[in-house]
Tab-separated table of C-alpha atoms in Angstrom:
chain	number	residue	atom	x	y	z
A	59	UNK	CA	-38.027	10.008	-72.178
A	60	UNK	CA	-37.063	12.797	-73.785
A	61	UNK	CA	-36.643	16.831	-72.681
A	62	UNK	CA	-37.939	18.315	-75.336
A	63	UNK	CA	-41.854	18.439	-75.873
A	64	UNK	CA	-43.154	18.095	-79.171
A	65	UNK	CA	-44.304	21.041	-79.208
A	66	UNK	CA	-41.782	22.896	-79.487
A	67	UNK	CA	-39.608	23.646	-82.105
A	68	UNK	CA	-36.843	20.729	-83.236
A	69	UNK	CA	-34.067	20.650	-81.417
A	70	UNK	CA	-35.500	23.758	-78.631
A	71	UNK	CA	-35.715	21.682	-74.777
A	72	UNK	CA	-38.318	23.707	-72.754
A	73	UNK	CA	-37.917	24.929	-69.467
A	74	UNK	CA	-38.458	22.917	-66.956
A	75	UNK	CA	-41.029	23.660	-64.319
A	76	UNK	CA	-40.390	25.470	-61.797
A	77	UNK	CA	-41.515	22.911	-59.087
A	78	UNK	CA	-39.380	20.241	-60.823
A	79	UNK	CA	-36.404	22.538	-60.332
A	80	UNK	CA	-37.106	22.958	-56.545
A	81	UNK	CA	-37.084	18.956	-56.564
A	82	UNK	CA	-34.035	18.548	-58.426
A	83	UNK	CA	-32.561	21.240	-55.749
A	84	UNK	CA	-33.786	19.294	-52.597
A	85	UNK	CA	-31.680	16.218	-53.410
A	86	UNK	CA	-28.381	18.294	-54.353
A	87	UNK	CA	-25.550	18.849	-52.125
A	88	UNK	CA	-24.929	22.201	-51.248
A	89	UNK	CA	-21.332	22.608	-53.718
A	90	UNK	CA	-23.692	21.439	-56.699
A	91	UNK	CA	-26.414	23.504	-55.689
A	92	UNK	CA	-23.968	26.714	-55.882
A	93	UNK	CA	-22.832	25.586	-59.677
A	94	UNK	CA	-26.763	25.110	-60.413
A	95	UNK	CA	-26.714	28.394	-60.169
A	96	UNK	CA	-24.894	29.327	-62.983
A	97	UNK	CA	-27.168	27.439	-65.167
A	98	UNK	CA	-29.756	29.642	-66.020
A	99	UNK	CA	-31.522	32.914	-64.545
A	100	UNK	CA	-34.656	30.660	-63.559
A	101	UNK	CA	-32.466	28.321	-61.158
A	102	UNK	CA	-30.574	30.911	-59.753
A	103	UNK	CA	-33.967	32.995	-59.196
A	104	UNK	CA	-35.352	29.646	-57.372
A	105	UNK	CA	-32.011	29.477	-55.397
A	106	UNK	CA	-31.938	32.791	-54.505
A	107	UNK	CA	-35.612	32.644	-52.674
A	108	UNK	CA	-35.003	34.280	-49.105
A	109	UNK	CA	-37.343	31.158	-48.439
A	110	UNK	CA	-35.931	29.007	-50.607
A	111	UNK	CA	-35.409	26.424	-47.473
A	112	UNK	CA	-38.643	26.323	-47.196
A	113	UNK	CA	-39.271	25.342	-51.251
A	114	UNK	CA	-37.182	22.170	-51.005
A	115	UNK	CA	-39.604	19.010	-50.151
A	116	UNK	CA	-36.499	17.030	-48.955
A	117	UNK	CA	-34.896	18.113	-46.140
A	118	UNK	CA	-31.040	17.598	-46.024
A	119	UNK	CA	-28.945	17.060	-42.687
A	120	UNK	CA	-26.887	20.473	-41.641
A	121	UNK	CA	-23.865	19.824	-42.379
A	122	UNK	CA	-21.010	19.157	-39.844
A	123	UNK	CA	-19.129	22.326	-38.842
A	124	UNK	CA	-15.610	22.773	-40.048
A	125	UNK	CA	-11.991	24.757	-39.390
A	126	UNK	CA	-11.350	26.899	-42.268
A	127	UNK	CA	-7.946	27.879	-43.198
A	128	UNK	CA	-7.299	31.374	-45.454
A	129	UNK	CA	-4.066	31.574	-46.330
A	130	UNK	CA	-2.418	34.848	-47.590
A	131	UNK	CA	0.872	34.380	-50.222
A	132	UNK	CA	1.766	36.651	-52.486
A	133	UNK	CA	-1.355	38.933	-53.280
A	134	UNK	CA	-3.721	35.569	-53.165
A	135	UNK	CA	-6.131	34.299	-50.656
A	136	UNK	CA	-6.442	30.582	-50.420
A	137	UNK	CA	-9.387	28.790	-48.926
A	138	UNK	CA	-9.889	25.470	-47.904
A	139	UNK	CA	-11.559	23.746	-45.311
A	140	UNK	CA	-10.525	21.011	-42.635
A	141	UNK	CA	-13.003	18.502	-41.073
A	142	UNK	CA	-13.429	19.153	-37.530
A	143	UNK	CA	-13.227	16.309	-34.926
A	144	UNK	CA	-14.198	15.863	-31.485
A	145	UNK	CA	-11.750	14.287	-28.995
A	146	UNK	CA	-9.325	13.406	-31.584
A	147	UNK	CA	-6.323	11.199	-31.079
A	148	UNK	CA	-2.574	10.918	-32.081
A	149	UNK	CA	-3.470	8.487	-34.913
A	150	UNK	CA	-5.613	11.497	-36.281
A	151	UNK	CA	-5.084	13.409	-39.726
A	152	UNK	CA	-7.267	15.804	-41.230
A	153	UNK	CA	-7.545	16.143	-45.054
A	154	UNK	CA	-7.912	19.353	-46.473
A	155	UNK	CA	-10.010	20.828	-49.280
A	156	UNK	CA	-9.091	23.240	-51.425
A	157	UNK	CA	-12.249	25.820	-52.422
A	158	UNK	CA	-11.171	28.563	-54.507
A	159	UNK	CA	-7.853	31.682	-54.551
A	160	UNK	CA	-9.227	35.202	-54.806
A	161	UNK	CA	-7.344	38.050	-54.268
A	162	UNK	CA	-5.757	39.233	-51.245
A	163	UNK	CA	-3.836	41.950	-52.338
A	164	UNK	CA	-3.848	44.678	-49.427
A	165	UNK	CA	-5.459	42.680	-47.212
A	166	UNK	CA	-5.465	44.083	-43.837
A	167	UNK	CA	-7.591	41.339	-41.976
A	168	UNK	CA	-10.531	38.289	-41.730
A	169	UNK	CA	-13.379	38.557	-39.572
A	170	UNK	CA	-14.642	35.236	-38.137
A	171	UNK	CA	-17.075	33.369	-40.475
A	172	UNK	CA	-20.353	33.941	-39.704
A	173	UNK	CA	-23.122	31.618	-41.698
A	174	UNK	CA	-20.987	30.666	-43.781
A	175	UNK	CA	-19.746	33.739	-44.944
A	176	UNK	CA	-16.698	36.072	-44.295
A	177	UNK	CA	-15.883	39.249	-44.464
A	178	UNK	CA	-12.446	40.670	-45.175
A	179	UNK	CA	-10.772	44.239	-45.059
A	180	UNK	CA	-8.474	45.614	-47.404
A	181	UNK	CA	-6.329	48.737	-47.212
A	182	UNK	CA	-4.532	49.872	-50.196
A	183	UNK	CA	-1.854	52.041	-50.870
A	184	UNK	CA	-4.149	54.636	-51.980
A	185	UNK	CA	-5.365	55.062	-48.393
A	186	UNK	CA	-8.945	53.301	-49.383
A	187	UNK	CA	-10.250	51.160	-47.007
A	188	UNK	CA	-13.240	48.999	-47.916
A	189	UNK	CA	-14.831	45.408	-46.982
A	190	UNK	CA	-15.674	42.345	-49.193
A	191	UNK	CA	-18.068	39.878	-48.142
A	192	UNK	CA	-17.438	36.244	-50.129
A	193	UNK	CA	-18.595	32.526	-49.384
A	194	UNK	CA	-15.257	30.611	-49.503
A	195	UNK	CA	-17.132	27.909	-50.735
A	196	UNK	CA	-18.827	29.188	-53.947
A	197	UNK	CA	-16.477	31.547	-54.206
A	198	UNK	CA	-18.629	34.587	-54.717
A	199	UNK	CA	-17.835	38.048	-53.202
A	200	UNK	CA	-19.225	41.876	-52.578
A	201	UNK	CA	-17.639	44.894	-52.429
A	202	UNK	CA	-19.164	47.068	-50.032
A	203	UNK	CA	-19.368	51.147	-51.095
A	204	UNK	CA	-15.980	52.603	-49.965
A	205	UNK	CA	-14.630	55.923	-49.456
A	206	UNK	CA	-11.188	57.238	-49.574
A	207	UNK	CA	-10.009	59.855	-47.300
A	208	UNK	CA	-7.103	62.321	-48.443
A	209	UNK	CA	-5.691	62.031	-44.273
A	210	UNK	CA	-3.537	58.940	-43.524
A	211	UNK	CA	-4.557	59.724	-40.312
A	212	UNK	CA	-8.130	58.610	-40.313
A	213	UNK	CA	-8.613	54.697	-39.638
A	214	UNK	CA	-11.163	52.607	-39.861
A	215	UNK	CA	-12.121	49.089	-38.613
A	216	UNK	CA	-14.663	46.425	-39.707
A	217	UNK	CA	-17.062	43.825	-38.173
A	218	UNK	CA	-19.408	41.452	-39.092
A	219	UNK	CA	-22.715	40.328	-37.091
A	220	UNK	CA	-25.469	38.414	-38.106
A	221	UNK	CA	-29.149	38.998	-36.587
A	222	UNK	CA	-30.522	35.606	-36.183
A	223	UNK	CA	-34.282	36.687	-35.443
A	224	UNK	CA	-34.773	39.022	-38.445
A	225	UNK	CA	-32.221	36.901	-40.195
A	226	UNK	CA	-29.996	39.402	-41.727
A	227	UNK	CA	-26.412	40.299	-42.256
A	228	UNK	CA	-24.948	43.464	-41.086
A	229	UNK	CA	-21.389	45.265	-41.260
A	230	UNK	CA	-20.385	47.488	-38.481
A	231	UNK	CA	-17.820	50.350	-39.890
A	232	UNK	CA	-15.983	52.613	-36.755
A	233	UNK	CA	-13.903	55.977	-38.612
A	234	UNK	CA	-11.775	57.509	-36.185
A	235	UNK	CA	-8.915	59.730	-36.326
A	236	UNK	CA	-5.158	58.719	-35.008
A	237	UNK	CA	-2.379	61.111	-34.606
A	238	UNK	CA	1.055	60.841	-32.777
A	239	UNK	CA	0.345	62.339	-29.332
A	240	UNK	CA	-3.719	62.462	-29.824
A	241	UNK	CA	-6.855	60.356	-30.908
A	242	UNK	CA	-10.031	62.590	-32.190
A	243	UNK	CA	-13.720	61.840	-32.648
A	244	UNK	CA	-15.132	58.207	-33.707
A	245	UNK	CA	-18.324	57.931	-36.207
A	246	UNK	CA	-20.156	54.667	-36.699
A	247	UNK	CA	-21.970	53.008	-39.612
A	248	UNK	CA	-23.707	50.382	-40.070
A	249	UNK	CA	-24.657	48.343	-43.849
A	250	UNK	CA	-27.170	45.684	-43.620
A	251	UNK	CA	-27.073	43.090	-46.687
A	252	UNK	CA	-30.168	42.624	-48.474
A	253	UNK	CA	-30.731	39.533	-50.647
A	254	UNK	CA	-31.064	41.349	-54.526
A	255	UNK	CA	-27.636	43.210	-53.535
A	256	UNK	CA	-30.121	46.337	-53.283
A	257	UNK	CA	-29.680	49.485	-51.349
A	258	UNK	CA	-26.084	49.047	-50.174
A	259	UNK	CA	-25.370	51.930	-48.331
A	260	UNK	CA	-24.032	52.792	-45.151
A	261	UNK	CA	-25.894	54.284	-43.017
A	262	UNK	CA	-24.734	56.244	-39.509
A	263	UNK	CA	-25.875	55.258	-36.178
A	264	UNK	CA	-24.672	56.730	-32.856
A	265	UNK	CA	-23.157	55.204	-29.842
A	266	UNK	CA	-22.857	57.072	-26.522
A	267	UNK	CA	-19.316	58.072	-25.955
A	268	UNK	CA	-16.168	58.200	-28.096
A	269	UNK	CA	-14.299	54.732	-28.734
A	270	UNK	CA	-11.226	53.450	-30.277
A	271	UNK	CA	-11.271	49.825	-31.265
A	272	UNK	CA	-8.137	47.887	-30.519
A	273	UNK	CA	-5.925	45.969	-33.276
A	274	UNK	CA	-7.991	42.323	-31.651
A	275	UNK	CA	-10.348	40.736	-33.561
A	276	UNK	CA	-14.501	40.979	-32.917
A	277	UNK	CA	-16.640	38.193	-32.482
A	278	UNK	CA	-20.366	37.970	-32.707
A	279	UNK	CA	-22.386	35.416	-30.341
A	280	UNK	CA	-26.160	34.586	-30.541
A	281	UNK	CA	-26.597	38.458	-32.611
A	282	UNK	CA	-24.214	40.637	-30.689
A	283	UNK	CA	-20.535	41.627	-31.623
A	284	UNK	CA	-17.906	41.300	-29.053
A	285	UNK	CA	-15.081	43.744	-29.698
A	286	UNK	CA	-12.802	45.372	-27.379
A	287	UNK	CA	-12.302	49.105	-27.411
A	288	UNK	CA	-10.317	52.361	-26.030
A	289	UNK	CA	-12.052	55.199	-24.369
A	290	UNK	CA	-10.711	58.789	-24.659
A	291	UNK	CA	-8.710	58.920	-21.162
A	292	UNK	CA	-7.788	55.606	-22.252
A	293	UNK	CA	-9.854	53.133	-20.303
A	294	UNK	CA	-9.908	49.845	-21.826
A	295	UNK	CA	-13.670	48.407	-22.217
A	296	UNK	CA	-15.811	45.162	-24.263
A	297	UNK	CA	-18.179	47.182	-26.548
A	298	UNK	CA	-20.954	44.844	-27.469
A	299	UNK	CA	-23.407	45.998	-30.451
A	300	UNK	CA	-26.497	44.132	-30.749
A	301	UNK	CA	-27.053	43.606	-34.783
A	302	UNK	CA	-31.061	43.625	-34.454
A	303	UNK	CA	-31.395	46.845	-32.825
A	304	UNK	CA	-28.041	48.682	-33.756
A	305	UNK	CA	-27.673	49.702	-30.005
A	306	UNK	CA	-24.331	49.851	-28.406
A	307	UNK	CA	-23.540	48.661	-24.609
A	308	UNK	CA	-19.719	48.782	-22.658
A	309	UNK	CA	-18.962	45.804	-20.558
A	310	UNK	CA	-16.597	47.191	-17.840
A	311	UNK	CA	-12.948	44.861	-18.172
A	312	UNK	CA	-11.183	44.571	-14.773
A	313	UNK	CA	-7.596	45.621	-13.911
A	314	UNK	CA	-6.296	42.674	-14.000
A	315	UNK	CA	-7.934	41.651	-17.401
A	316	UNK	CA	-7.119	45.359	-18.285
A	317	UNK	CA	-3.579	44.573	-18.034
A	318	UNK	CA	-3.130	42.134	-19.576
A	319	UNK	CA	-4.863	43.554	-22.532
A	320	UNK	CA	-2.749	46.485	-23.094
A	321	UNK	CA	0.335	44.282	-22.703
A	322	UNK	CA	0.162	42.308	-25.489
A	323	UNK	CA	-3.243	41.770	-26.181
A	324	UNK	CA	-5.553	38.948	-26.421
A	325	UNK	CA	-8.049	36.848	-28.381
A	326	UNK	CA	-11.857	36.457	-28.080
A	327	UNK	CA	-13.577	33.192	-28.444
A	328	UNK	CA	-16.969	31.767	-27.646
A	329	UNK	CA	-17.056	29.659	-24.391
A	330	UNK	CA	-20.088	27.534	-23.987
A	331	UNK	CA	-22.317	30.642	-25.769
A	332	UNK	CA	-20.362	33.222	-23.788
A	333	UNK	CA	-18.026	35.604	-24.259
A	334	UNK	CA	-14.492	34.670	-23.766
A	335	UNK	CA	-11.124	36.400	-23.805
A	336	UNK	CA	-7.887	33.596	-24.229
A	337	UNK	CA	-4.417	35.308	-22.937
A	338	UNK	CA	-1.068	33.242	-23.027
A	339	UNK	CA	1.147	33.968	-20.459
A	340	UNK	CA	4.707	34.258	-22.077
A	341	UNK	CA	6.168	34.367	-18.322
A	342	UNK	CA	4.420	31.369	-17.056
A	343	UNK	CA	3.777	28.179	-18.505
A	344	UNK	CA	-0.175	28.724	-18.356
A	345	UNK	CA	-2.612	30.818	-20.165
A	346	UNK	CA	-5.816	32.232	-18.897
A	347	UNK	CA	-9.235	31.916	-19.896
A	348	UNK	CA	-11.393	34.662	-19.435
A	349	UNK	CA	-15.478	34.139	-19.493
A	350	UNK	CA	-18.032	37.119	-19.298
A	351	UNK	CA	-20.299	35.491	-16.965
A	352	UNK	CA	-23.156	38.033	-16.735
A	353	UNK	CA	-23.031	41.466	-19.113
A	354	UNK	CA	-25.396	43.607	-17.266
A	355	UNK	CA	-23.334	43.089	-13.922
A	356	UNK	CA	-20.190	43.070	-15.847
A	357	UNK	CA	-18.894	39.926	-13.902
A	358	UNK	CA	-16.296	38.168	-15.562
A	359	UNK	CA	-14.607	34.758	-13.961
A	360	UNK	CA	-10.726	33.490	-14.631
A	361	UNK	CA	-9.618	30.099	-15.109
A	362	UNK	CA	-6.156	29.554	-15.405
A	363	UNK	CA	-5.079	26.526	-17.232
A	364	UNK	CA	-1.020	25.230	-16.741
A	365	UNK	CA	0.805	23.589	-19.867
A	366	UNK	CA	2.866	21.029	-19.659
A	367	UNK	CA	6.143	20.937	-19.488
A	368	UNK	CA	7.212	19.464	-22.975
A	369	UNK	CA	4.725	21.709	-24.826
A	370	UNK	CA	5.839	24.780	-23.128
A	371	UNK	CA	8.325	25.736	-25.668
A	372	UNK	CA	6.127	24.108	-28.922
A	373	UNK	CA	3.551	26.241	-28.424
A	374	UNK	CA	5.136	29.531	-28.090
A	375	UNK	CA	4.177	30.574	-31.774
A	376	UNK	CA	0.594	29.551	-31.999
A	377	UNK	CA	-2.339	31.385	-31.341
A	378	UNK	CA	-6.374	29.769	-31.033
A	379	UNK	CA	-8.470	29.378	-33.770
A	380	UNK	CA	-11.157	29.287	-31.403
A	381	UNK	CA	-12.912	26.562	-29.274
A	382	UNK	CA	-15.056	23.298	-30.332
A	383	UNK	CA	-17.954	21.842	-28.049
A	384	UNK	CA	-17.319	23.281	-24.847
A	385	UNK	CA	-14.019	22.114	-23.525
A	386	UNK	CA	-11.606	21.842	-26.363
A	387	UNK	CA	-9.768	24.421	-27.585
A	388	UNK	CA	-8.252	24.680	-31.192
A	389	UNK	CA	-4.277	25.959	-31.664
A	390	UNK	CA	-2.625	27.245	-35.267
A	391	UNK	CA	0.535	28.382	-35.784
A	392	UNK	CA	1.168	32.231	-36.433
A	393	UNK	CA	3.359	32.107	-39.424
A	394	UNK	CA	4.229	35.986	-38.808
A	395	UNK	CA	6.161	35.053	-36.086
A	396	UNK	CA	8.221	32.005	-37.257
A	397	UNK	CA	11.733	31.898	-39.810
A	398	UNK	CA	10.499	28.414	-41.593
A	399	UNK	CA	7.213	26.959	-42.350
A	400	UNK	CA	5.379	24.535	-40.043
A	401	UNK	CA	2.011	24.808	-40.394
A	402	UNK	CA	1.281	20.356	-40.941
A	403	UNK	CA	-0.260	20.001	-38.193
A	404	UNK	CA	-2.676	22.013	-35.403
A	405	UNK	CA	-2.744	21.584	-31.714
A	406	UNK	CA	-6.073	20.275	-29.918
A	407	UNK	CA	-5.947	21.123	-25.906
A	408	UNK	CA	-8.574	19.477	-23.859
A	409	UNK	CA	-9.118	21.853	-20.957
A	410	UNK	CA	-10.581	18.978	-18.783
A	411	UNK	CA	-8.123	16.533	-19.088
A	412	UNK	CA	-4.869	19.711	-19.687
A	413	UNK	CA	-3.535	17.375	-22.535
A	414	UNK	CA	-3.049	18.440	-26.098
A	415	UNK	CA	-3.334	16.695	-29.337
A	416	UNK	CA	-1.162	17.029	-32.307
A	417	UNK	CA	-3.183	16.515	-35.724
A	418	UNK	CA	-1.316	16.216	-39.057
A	419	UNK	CA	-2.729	18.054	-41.652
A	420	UNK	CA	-2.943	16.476	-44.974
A	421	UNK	CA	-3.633	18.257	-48.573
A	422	UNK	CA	-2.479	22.062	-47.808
A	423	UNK	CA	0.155	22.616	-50.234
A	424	UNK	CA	2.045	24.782	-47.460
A	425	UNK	CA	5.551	23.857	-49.542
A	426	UNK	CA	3.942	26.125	-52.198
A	427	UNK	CA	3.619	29.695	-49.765
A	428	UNK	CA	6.490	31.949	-48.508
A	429	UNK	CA	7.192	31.109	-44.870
A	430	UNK	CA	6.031	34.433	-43.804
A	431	UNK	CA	2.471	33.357	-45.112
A	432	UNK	CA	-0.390	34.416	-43.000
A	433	UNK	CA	-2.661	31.954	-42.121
A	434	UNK	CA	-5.989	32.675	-40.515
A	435	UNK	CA	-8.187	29.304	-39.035
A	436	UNK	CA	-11.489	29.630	-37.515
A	437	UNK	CA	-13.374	26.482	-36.377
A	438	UNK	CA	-17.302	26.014	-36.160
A	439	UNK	CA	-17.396	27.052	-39.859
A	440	UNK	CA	-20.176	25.585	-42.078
A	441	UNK	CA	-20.264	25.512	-45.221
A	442	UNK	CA	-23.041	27.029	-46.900
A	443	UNK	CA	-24.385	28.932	-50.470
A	444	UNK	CA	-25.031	32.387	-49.411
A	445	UNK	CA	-27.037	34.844	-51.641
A	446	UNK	CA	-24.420	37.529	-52.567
């Protein structure tokens, strides 16, 4: 049959109907949805529906959650993507896809993927500081306004929550000042991501006392983001900002936990839909796992965890990518902190059964990076097209 009606002029194809389109959408997997997009203004207007879900007939199975790898060499950003296993075994190997390289020239750091999206900071020499949102699978990105400040002395950190009841992306901004002997005044914005890429402007909200945030990563959980934080006489607290209602609350951090913290800091992860703070001790062959049990009461519980013997020393240069189902955790090497590239494989630990996993990693093209490239991993990443 053919495309083109007859009448219409020879050798002119109509466009096709919009409900046709939506049909031809429902049956697509999401990679070849995002290059449908590119065909013409009509398809990427029925794509781009904030209900567009709801257009497509057919519905398609979520797909599987993933570990994604960003890899920093040389002013590029690589993405790919690793399938992610449960209870894997010895005879295990994960093949990895390659997505897309953008630029990662300046970039200071990678918030954990939320949606399928991620947002990255960059800090240039020209003392700008600004945040780009991209989906590593389409490859799309968006430069949120930025400022530049004539102080070298004003800092400023990035986060990224996601409001699952209203549905919408937001990006927290903290400005503080930083000076040898003395920290000054914080302010706080927030930008919330529409769908046309309209009205992108920060906007300030206020918190209730004066905070720092520490060099550790956030991490959002069921709309809040998890982030830990300095106060001015230099009390170490868990902020947590709910996305929905822009409010801020301090979880209290014990002594002990407070220790630790300022010693050489730690790394947040989700623990069964809580809040969880991983710390290796370098002393002790065992690291602790830290779980906010109840936020209002600001009770917190500690499980200790030992490692054996023969993975004491093999381990001593990774760090967690963060935790799959409920009782396995998820190890990559830190490449900052090694002479020679070994990134081929990454490190399952069972915290059940205290036994850990190596899986080989097939398809990164690690021979190709310096040995000082960073690699970021985050698991529970799925892949999605994002409006941008």
């Amino acid at each position: 049959m053919s495309m083109c009606g007859s009448n219409k002029p020879s050798g002119e194809c109509p466009v096709l109907p919009v409900d046709l389109v939506i049909n031809i959408m429902s049956k697509l997997r999401m990679k070849f949805m995002a290059k449908c997009r590119c065909i013409s203004k009509l398809w990427s207007s029925v794509i781009r529906r904030t209900n567009n879900n709801l257009s497509f007939p057919i519905t398609l199975p979520d797909p599987p959650p993933r570990i994604l790898f960003t890899i920093e060499c040389e002013g590029g950003l690589f993405f790919y993507t690793l399938p992610q296993p449960l209870n894997p075994d010895v005879k295990t190997s994960l093949a990895a896809t390659f997505h897309h390289k953008t630029s990662g020239k300046d970039l200071y750091e990678v918030c954990q993927p939320i949606q399928g999206l991620v947002c990255r900071q960059h800090t240039d020499e020209e003392n700008y500081t600004f945040a780009v949102i991209s989906n590593p699978i389409t490859g799309e990105s968006l430069t949120l306004p930025m400022e530049k400040f004539s102080s070298k002395a004003r800092k400023e950190k990035y986060y990224f929550g996601y409001d699952p009841i209203d549905k919408q992306f937001k990006v927290l901004r903290i400005t503080w000042w930083s000076f040898t002997f003395k920290k000054c005044s914080s302010e706080y914005h927030v930008l919330t991501i529409g769908t046309e890429n309209e009205n992108l402007l920060w906007r300030e909200v206020q918190c209730c006392t004066t905070l720092y945030p520490q060099n550790e990563s956030g991490i959002c959980i069921d709309g809040v983001i998890y982030y830990p934080s300095e106060m001015e006489k230099g009390k170490l607290t868990i902020v947590c900002f709910d996305v929905r209602s822009e409010k801020f609350n301090l979880v209290s951090v014990g002594q002990d936990l407070a220790t630790k913290i300022d010693s050489s800091g730690f790394t947040l992860v989700e623990y069964k839909g809580k809040l969880g703070a991983y710390k290796r001790d370098i002393y002790r062959d065992c690291f602790e796992l830290w779980v906010l049990e109840d936020v209002e009461q600001h009770i917190w519980s500690k499980r200790v965890y030992q490692i054996p013997l023969r993975w004491f020393k093999k381990i001593s240069h990774v760090r967690p990518a963060g935790m799959i189902g409920s009782c396995e955790m998820v190890f990559v090497f830190d490449q900052s902190k090694t002479s020679y590239a070994c990134p081929f494989f990454i490190l399952y630990y069972n915290l059940e059964s205290n036994t850990f996993t190596k899986v080989k990693l097939e398809g990164l093209l690690f021979e190709e990076f310096s040995q000082y490239s960073r690699v970021h991993a985050f698991t529970n990443y799925v892949e999605d097209v994002k409006l941008m």
